[in-house]
Coordinates of C-alpha atoms and ligand atoms in Angstrom, one line a residue:
M1 CA -22.3 12.6 -22.0
R2 CA -20.8 9.1 -21.7
S3 CA -17.2 7.9 -21.4
C4 CA -15.5 4.6 -20.8
I5 CA -12.3 4.7 -18.9
V6 CA -9.7 2.5 -17.2
V7 CA -8.2 3.5 -13.9
P8 CA -4.9 2.6 -12.3
S9 CA -4.3 -0.8 -10.7
D10 CA -5.1 -1.3 -7.0
K11 CA -2.5 0.3 -4.8
S12 CA -3.0 -2.0 -1.8
I13 CA -2.8 -5.2 -3.9
S14 CA 0.2 -3.9 -5.8
H15 CA 2.2 -3.2 -2.6
R16 CA 1.3 -6.7 -1.3
A17 CA 2.0 -8.4 -4.6
L18 CA 5.6 -7.0 -4.6
I19 CA 6.3 -7.7 -0.9
F20 CA 4.8 -11.3 -0.9
S21 CA 6.6 -12.1 -4.1
A22 CA 9.9 -10.9 -2.6
I23 CA 9.6 -13.4 0.4
S24 CA 8.3 -16.3 -1.6
N25 CA 10.5 -18.8 -3.5
G26 CA 11.0 -18.3 -7.2
R27 CA 9.9 -16.1 -10.1
I28 CA 6.6 -14.2 -10.0
E29 CA 5.2 -12.1 -12.8
I30 CA 2.9 -9.4 -11.5
E31 CA 0.6 -8.2 -14.3
N32 CA -1.1 -4.8 -14.3
L33 CA 1.0 -3.5 -11.4
L34 CA 0.4 0.0 -10.3
F35 CA 3.2 2.3 -11.6
A36 CA 2.7 5.2 -9.2
E37 CA 5.1 6.7 -6.7
D38 CA 3.9 4.8 -3.6
C39 CA 4.4 1.3 -5.2
L40 CA 7.7 2.4 -6.7
S41 CA 8.8 3.2 -3.1
T42 CA 8.0 -0.4 -2.1
A43 CA 9.9 -1.7 -5.1
D44 CA 12.8 0.5 -4.2
V45 CA 12.9 -0.7 -0.6
L46 CA 12.8 -4.3 -1.7
S47 CA 15.6 -3.7 -4.2
R48 CA 17.8 -2.2 -1.5
L49 CA 17.2 -5.4 0.5
G50 CA 18.7 -7.4 -2.3
I51 CA 15.6 -8.5 -4.2
S52 CA 15.7 -8.6 -8.0
I53 CA 12.7 -6.7 -9.5
S54 CA 12.5 -5.9 -13.2
L55 CA 9.8 -3.3 -13.9
S56 CA 8.3 -2.6 -17.3
K57 CA 6.2 0.5 -17.1
K58 CA 5.1 0.1 -20.7
L59 CA 3.7 -3.4 -20.1
R60 CA 2.7 -2.6 -16.5
R61 CA 4.5 -5.7 -15.4
A62 CA 7.0 -6.6 -12.7
V63 CA 9.1 -9.8 -12.5
V64 CA 10.2 -10.5 -9.0
I65 CA 12.7 -13.2 -7.9
G66 CA 11.7 -14.2 -4.4
K67 CA 14.3 -15.3 -1.9
G68 CA 12.2 -16.6 0.9
K69 CA 11.3 -15.0 4.2
F70 CA 14.9 -14.6 5.4
G71 CA 16.6 -14.0 2.0
F72 CA 17.0 -10.3 2.3
T73 CA 20.5 -8.8 2.5
M74 CA 21.3 -6.2 5.1
P75 CA 20.7 -2.7 3.5
R76 CA 23.7 -0.4 3.3
E77 CA 21.7 2.8 3.7
T78 CA 18.4 4.0 5.2
L79 CA 15.4 2.5 3.5
F80 CA 13.1 5.3 2.1
A81 CA 9.4 4.8 2.0
G82 CA 8.7 8.2 0.4
N83 CA 5.0 9.2 1.1
S84 CA 3.8 5.7 1.6
G85 CA 2.4 4.7 5.0
T86 CA 1.7 1.2 3.6
T87 CA 5.3 0.6 2.6
M88 CA 6.6 1.8 6.0
R89 CA 4.2 0.0 8.2
I90 CA 4.1 -3.3 6.4
M91 CA 7.9 -3.4 5.9
T92 CA 8.4 -2.7 9.6
G93 CA 6.5 -5.9 10.4
L94 CA 8.7 -7.9 8.0
L95 CA 12.0 -6.3 9.0
A96 CA 11.4 -6.8 12.8
G97 CA 12.1 -10.5 12.5
Q98 CA 15.2 -10.4 10.3
A99 CA 18.7 -11.2 11.3
F100 CA 20.0 -7.7 10.6
D101 CA 19.3 -4.1 11.7
S102 CA 17.7 -1.6 9.4
V103 CA 16.4 2.0 9.4
I104 CA 13.3 3.1 7.5
D105 CA 12.3 6.7 6.9
G106 CA 9.9 8.7 4.8
D107 CA 9.1 12.2 3.5
A108 CA 7.9 15.1 5.6
S109 CA 4.3 13.9 5.5
L110 CA 5.1 10.3 6.5
R111 CA 7.3 11.5 9.3
R112 CA 4.2 13.1 10.9
R113 CA 2.1 9.9 10.7
P114 CA 1.7 7.7 13.9
M115 CA 3.8 4.5 14.0
L116 CA 3.0 3.3 17.6
R117 CA 0.0 1.4 16.3
V118 CA 2.4 -0.9 14.4
I119 CA 5.4 -0.8 16.7
S120 CA 3.4 -1.7 19.8
P121 CA 2.1 -5.2 18.7
L122 CA 5.5 -6.0 17.3
L123 CA 7.2 -5.1 20.6
E124 CA 4.8 -7.6 22.3
M125 CA 6.2 -10.2 19.9
G126 CA 9.8 -9.4 21.0
A127 CA 10.7 -6.8 18.3
R128 CA 13.1 -4.0 19.1
I129 CA 12.1 -0.8 17.3
R130 CA 12.9 2.8 18.2
G131 CA 11.5 5.9 16.7
R132 CA 11.1 9.6 17.5
V133 CA 8.8 10.2 20.4
A134 CA 7.0 13.4 19.8
R135 CA 3.7 15.3 20.3
I136 CA 2.3 16.2 16.9
K137 CA -1.0 18.1 16.7
G138 CA -1.7 17.3 20.4
R139 CA -1.1 13.6 20.0
R140 CA 1.9 11.9 21.6
D141 CA 3.1 9.0 19.4
V142 CA 6.2 7.5 17.8
F143 CA 7.3 8.8 14.4
A144 CA 9.8 7.8 11.7
P145 CA 12.7 7.4 11.1
L146 CA 12.4 4.0 12.7
E147 CA 15.4 2.0 13.8
I148 CA 14.7 -1.7 13.7
E149 CA 17.0 -4.1 15.4
G150 CA 16.4 -7.6 13.9
S151 CA 15.2 -10.0 16.6
R152 CA 13.7 -13.4 17.2
L153 CA 10.0 -13.0 17.3
I154 CA 7.5 -15.1 19.3
G155 CA 3.8 -15.6 18.4
R156 CA 1.4 -13.8 20.8
R157 CA -2.2 -12.8 21.1
I158 CA -2.5 -9.3 19.7
V159 CA -5.7 -7.2 20.1
S160 CA -5.6 -4.0 18.1
N161 CA -7.7 -1.0 18.8
V162 CA -7.5 0.3 15.2
A163 CA -9.1 -1.3 12.2
S164 CA -6.0 -0.9 10.0
A165 CA -5.0 -3.2 7.2
Q166 CA -1.5 -2.0 7.3
V167 CA -1.1 -2.9 11.0
K168 CA -2.9 -6.3 10.4
T169 CA -0.5 -7.1 7.5
A170 CA 2.6 -6.1 9.5
V171 CA 1.5 -8.4 12.3
I172 CA 0.7 -11.3 9.9
L173 CA 4.1 -11.0 8.2
A174 CA 5.9 -10.8 11.6
G175 CA 3.8 -13.8 12.7
L176 CA 5.0 -15.8 9.6
C177 CA 8.6 -15.0 10.7
A178 CA 8.0 -15.8 14.4
E179 CA 8.1 -18.9 16.5
G180 CA 4.7 -20.4 17.4
R181 CA 1.2 -19.1 16.7
T182 CA 0.2 -15.4 16.4
Y183 CA -3.4 -14.5 17.0
Y184 CA -4.7 -11.1 15.8
R185 CA -8.0 -9.4 16.3
E186 CA -9.2 -6.0 15.0
P187 CA -12.2 -4.0 16.1
I188 CA -13.8 -3.9 12.6
L189 CA -12.7 -5.9 9.5
S190 CA -10.3 -3.8 7.5
R191 CA -9.5 -4.5 3.8
D192 CA -8.6 -8.2 3.5
H193 CA -6.3 -8.2 0.5
T194 CA -3.5 -9.7 2.6
E195 CA -5.6 -12.7 3.6
R196 CA -6.8 -13.3 0.0
L197 CA -3.4 -12.8 -1.6
L198 CA -1.6 -15.0 0.9
K199 CA -3.8 -17.9 -0.3
D200 CA -2.3 -17.6 -3.7
F201 CA 1.1 -18.0 -2.0
G202 CA -0.1 -21.2 -0.3
I203 CA -0.7 -19.6 3.1
H204 CA -4.2 -20.3 4.4
L205 CA -4.8 -18.2 7.5
I206 CA -7.3 -19.6 9.9
R207 CA -10.2 -17.3 10.9
R208 CA -11.8 -18.3 14.2
K209 CA -14.3 -16.3 16.3
G210 CA -12.9 -13.0 15.2
W211 CA -9.3 -14.0 15.4
I212 CA -6.9 -14.4 12.5
I213 CA -4.4 -17.2 13.3
V214 CA -0.9 -17.3 11.8
D215 CA 1.4 -20.2 12.1
G216 CA 5.1 -19.2 12.2
G217 CA 7.5 -21.3 10.2
R218 CA 5.3 -21.5 7.1
N219 CA 6.9 -20.6 3.7
L220 CA 5.3 -18.7 0.8
I221 CA 5.2 -20.6 -2.5
S222 CA 5.3 -18.7 -5.8
P223 CA 2.0 -18.6 -7.6
G224 CA 3.9 -17.9 -10.9
R225 CA 1.6 -15.0 -11.8
I226 CA -0.6 -12.4 -10.1
F227 CA -3.1 -10.1 -11.8
V228 CA -3.9 -6.8 -10.1
P229 CA -7.4 -5.3 -10.9
G230 CA -8.2 -1.6 -11.0
D231 CA -8.4 0.5 -7.8
I232 CA -11.9 1.3 -6.5
S233 CA -10.3 4.2 -4.6
S234 CA -9.2 5.7 -7.9
A235 CA -12.4 4.8 -9.7
A236 CA -14.3 6.6 -6.9
F237 CA -13.2 10.0 -8.2
F238 CA -15.0 9.4 -11.5
M239 CA -17.9 7.7 -9.8
G240 CA -18.2 10.9 -7.9
Y241 CA -17.9 13.0 -11.0
A242 CA -20.7 11.1 -12.7
A243 CA -22.8 11.3 -9.6
I244 CA -22.8 15.1 -9.5
S245 CA -22.9 15.8 -13.3
P246 CA -26.3 16.0 -15.0
S247 CA -26.9 13.5 -17.9
T248 CA -23.5 11.9 -17.4
E249 CA -22.6 8.2 -17.5
V250 CA -19.1 6.8 -16.8
V251 CA -18.1 3.2 -17.4
I252 CA -15.0 2.2 -15.5
K253 CA -13.4 -1.1 -16.7
R254 CA -12.0 -3.9 -14.6
V255 CA -12.3 -2.4 -11.1
G256 CA -11.6 -4.5 -8.0
I257 CA -14.9 -5.1 -6.1
N258 CA -13.6 -6.8 -3.0
P259 CA -16.5 -6.5 -0.5
S260 CA -14.2 -5.0 2.2
R261 CA -13.6 -2.0 -0.2
L262 CA -17.2 -1.4 -1.3
G263 CA -18.3 1.1 1.3
V264 CA -18.2 4.0 -1.3
V265 CA -20.6 2.1 -3.6
R266 CA -23.0 1.4 -0.8
V267 CA -23.0 5.0 0.3
F268 CA -23.4 6.5 -3.2
K269 CA -26.3 4.1 -3.8
R270 CA -28.0 5.3 -0.6
M271 CA -27.5 8.9 -1.9
G272 CA -29.4 7.9 -5.0
V273 CA -26.6 7.3 -7.5
K274 CA -27.3 4.6 -10.1
I275 CA -24.4 2.1 -10.0
T276 CA -24.3 -1.3 -11.8
F277 CA -21.6 -3.9 -12.0
L278 CA -21.2 -5.7 -15.4
N279 CA -18.9 -8.5 -16.7
K280 CA -18.1 -9.6 -13.1
V281 CA -15.1 -11.9 -12.8
N282 CA -15.0 -14.1 -9.6
S283 CA -11.3 -14.5 -8.9
P284 CA -9.9 -14.3 -5.3
E285 CA -9.9 -10.5 -5.9
P286 CA -13.2 -10.1 -7.9
Y287 CA -13.5 -7.3 -10.4
A288 CA -16.1 -5.9 -12.8
D289 CA -16.9 -3.0 -15.0
I290 CA -18.7 -0.3 -13.0
V291 CA -21.4 1.9 -14.7
V292 CA -22.3 5.1 -12.8
K293 CA -25.1 7.5 -13.8
S294 CA -26.1 10.8 -12.2
S295 CA -29.4 11.3 -10.5
N296 CA -31.0 13.4 -7.8
L297 CA -28.9 13.2 -4.7
K298 CA -30.0 13.0 -1.1
A299 CA -28.1 13.4 2.1
V300 CA -27.3 10.3 4.1
Q301 CA -25.9 9.1 7.4
V302 CA -22.7 7.0 7.3
K303 CA -22.0 4.9 10.4
A304 CA -18.6 4.5 12.1
E305 CA -18.7 0.7 11.4
E306 CA -18.7 1.6 7.6
I307 CA -15.6 3.7 7.8
P308 CA -12.9 1.0 7.2
S309 CA -14.6 0.0 4.0
L310 CA -14.5 3.6 2.6
I311 CA -11.6 5.1 4.5
D312 CA -9.8 6.6 1.5
E313 CA -13.1 7.7 -0.1
V314 CA -14.3 10.1 2.5
P315 CA -12.9 13.2 0.6
I316 CA -14.8 12.4 -2.6
I317 CA -17.9 11.4 -0.6
A318 CA -17.8 14.8 1.0
V319 CA -17.7 16.5 -2.4
V320 CA -20.7 14.5 -3.6
A321 CA -22.5 15.3 -0.3
A322 CA -22.0 19.0 -1.0
F323 CA -24.4 18.5 -4.0
A324 CA -26.9 16.4 -1.9
K325 CA -29.8 18.2 -0.4
G326 CA -29.6 18.1 3.4
K327 CA -27.1 17.2 6.1
T328 CA -24.7 14.3 5.4
Q329 CA -23.2 13.0 8.6
I330 CA -20.1 10.8 8.4
E331 CA -19.5 9.3 11.8
G332 CA -16.2 8.1 13.4
V333 CA -13.8 9.7 11.0
D334 CA -10.9 10.3 13.5
E335 CA -8.5 8.3 11.4
L336 CA -8.7 11.0 8.7
R337 CA -6.7 13.3 10.9
V338 CA -3.6 11.1 10.4
K339 CA -3.7 10.3 6.7
E340 CA -1.4 11.9 4.1
S341 CA -2.7 15.2 5.4
D342 CA -5.3 16.1 8.1
R343 CA -8.1 15.4 5.7
L344 CA -10.9 16.7 8.0
Y345 CA -9.2 20.1 8.2
A346 CA -8.4 20.0 4.4
L347 CA -12.1 19.3 3.5
A348 CA -13.5 21.9 5.9
Y349 CA -11.0 24.5 4.5
N350 CA -11.6 23.7 0.8
L351 CA -15.3 23.2 0.8
G352 CA -15.6 26.3 3.0
K353 CA -14.0 28.3 0.2
F354 CA -17.0 27.3 -2.0
G355 CA -19.4 28.4 0.6
I356 CA -20.2 24.9 1.8
R357 CA -20.7 24.6 5.6
V358 CA -18.7 21.7 7.0
D359 CA -18.8 20.9 10.7
I360 CA -16.2 18.7 12.5
K361 CA -18.0 17.6 15.6
Q362 CA -15.8 16.2 18.4
R363 CA -18.0 13.8 20.4
K364 CA -17.1 11.9 23.5
T365 CA -15.7 8.8 21.7
R366 CA -15.6 9.8 18.1
T367 CA -15.3 12.6 15.6
D368 CA -18.0 13.2 13.0
L369 CA -17.9 15.1 9.7
I370 CA -21.1 16.9 8.7
I371 CA -21.6 18.4 5.3
H372 CA -24.5 20.8 4.7
G373 CA -25.2 20.2 1.0
G374 CA -27.5 21.2 -1.8
R375 CA -27.4 25.0 -1.2
G376 CA -25.3 26.0 -4.2
F377 CA -21.6 27.1 -4.4
S378 CA -19.8 30.4 -4.3
R379 CA -16.7 31.1 -6.5
P380 CA -13.7 30.3 -4.4
K381 CA -11.4 33.3 -3.6
G382 CA -7.7 32.5 -3.9
M383 CA -6.3 29.0 -4.3
V384 CA -7.9 25.7 -3.4
K385 CA -5.3 23.7 -1.5
S386 CA -4.2 20.1 -2.0
F387 CA -2.2 20.0 1.2
S388 CA 0.2 17.9 -0.9
D389 CA -2.3 15.0 -0.5
H390 CA -3.2 13.1 -3.6
R391 CA -6.8 12.3 -2.6
I392 CA -7.6 15.8 -1.5
A393 CA -6.2 17.1 -4.8
M394 CA -8.3 14.7 -6.9
S395 CA -11.5 15.3 -4.9
M396 CA -11.1 19.1 -5.3
A397 CA -10.2 18.7 -9.0
V398 CA -13.5 16.8 -9.5
L399 CA -15.4 19.7 -7.8
L400 CA -13.6 22.4 -9.9
A401 CA -14.2 20.4 -13.1
R402 CA -17.9 20.0 -12.3
L403 CA -18.3 23.7 -11.6
G404 CA -16.5 24.6 -14.8
L405 CA -13.7 26.3 -13.0
P406 CA -10.0 26.0 -14.1
I407 CA -8.0 23.3 -12.5
E408 CA -5.2 25.9 -12.1
K409 CA -7.2 27.1 -9.1
L410 CA -5.7 24.1 -7.3
D411 CA -2.1 24.2 -5.9
N412 CA 0.5 21.4 -6.1
R413 CA -1.4 19.3 -8.7
D414 CA 1.6 16.9 -9.1
C415 CA 0.9 15.1 -5.9
T416 CA -1.7 13.0 -7.7
A417 CA 1.2 10.9 -9.0
I418 CA 1.3 9.2 -5.6
S419 CA -1.5 6.9 -6.7
Y420 CA -2.8 8.2 -10.0
P421 CA -0.3 9.6 -12.6
E422 CA -2.9 9.6 -15.4
F423 CA -5.5 11.4 -13.4
W424 CA -5.5 14.8 -15.2
D425 CA -5.8 13.2 -18.7
T426 CA -8.6 11.0 -17.5
L427 CA -10.4 14.0 -15.9
E428 CA -10.2 15.9 -19.2
A429 CA -11.6 12.9 -21.2
V430 CA -14.5 12.4 -18.8
T431 CA -15.4 16.1 -18.8
K432 CA -15.5 16.0 -22.6
G433 CA -17.4 12.7 -22.8
V434 CA -14.6 10.8 -24.6
D435 CA -13.1 7.4 -23.7
Y436 CA -9.7 7.1 -22.0
E437 CA -7.4 4.0 -21.8
F438 CA -3.7 4.0 -21.1
Ligands
LIG1 C1 -4.1 0.5 3.2 C2 -4.9 0.6 4.3 C3 -5.5 1.9 4.8 C4 -5.7 2.9 3.6 C5 -4.4 3.0 2.9 C6 -4.0 1.7 2.3 C7 -3.4 -0.7 2.9 O1 -4.8 2.5 5.8 O2 -6.1 4.1 4.1 O3 -4.6 4.0 1.8 O4 -3.0 -0.9 1.7 O5 -3.3 -1.6 3.8 P1 -4.9 2.0 7.3 O6 -4.4 0.6 7.4 O7 -4.1 3.0 8.1 O8 -6.4 2.2 7.6

């Protein structure tokens, strides 16, 4: 069976394209923007800050009129980031240095996600942010809603202990609104879309000895047009489907292949999956058509240093690992506890329903996920649970489809609209071996 599909546009780049356009000067056309709930939350927050954004879902295009770094108007009500951690964390960095106060909130899942990681570097820069201090699942942290008192920020040396592109972006944007220089260092390189896209807006961040250096006072200049390639995190579900389905080939068109996002490709290749890139385009955000073919799978070891480059792909990697003979060990996955759901628990719960043994090993300094694969599957009793988490839902849907089980076995299937509204139609096409474009 063979199908050729397109997947939705990159979520991380779409959020950044909207936000950077809003704080640049002039008109920007964003082509191939992701029209999914998370990015619409960002567009909504920016509109409530007085930014004109015209969206055409049919053309997958947004036209944004940027008003400069300090061109926002004070919002009249609470800004609502929905389910989107990226919207909340990045916007907090930008709102901290404005001349007005604001409040940002999210849905029940976002209200349970830790915000101290973004608040604490901003406080060092002089920000004033208050949230709900609570202990959730044994971790004391600060949670939304966040009250942000606009303040004058000062450039500082910030050393972060999490490799998070959201935190990095928040600090870079705060640094651009601050007085003086901001230095930022992260333990492992997280996705670098911000650094790449800012170049299009005339901001060349300096990288020196592991530090990113941001000069305050610099203004963003409109690039006129931005093109957003397909999202490798969405492509990964169909790469995974092809990997576990005999005699199957899937071609995925125009997918972003930024090296800081390619961990899933490297791991699948180590497992024995045949993956090739065709028609490569070398723009600042490179993209290519990805061809994936099934093959015999073997278990692998994934090191903690690799996690930032495949952070959102662990659920689908775990599903593929269930088909690979042996013990796949994914090290240092602690961050998965605080995503849209506790993804470690969700994976152990769901794969366990199919008779797959999954261990969550708490070591001294890190948590590992171990999948014992290649031993066959039992028919799940009762419902498979999405935990209202789009990536858990899509990973489990791939498993059900591969085993020929009805997708009705999965609860709350609508949550895929967070990042991938066309997922169900695409899955149907791929299982039938037909092409799918939208
Ligand atoms: C994102 C960064 C990652 C990722 C998320 C999107 C971004 O989160 O999991 O889906 O666009 O910056 P962290 O920064 O928390 O690792």
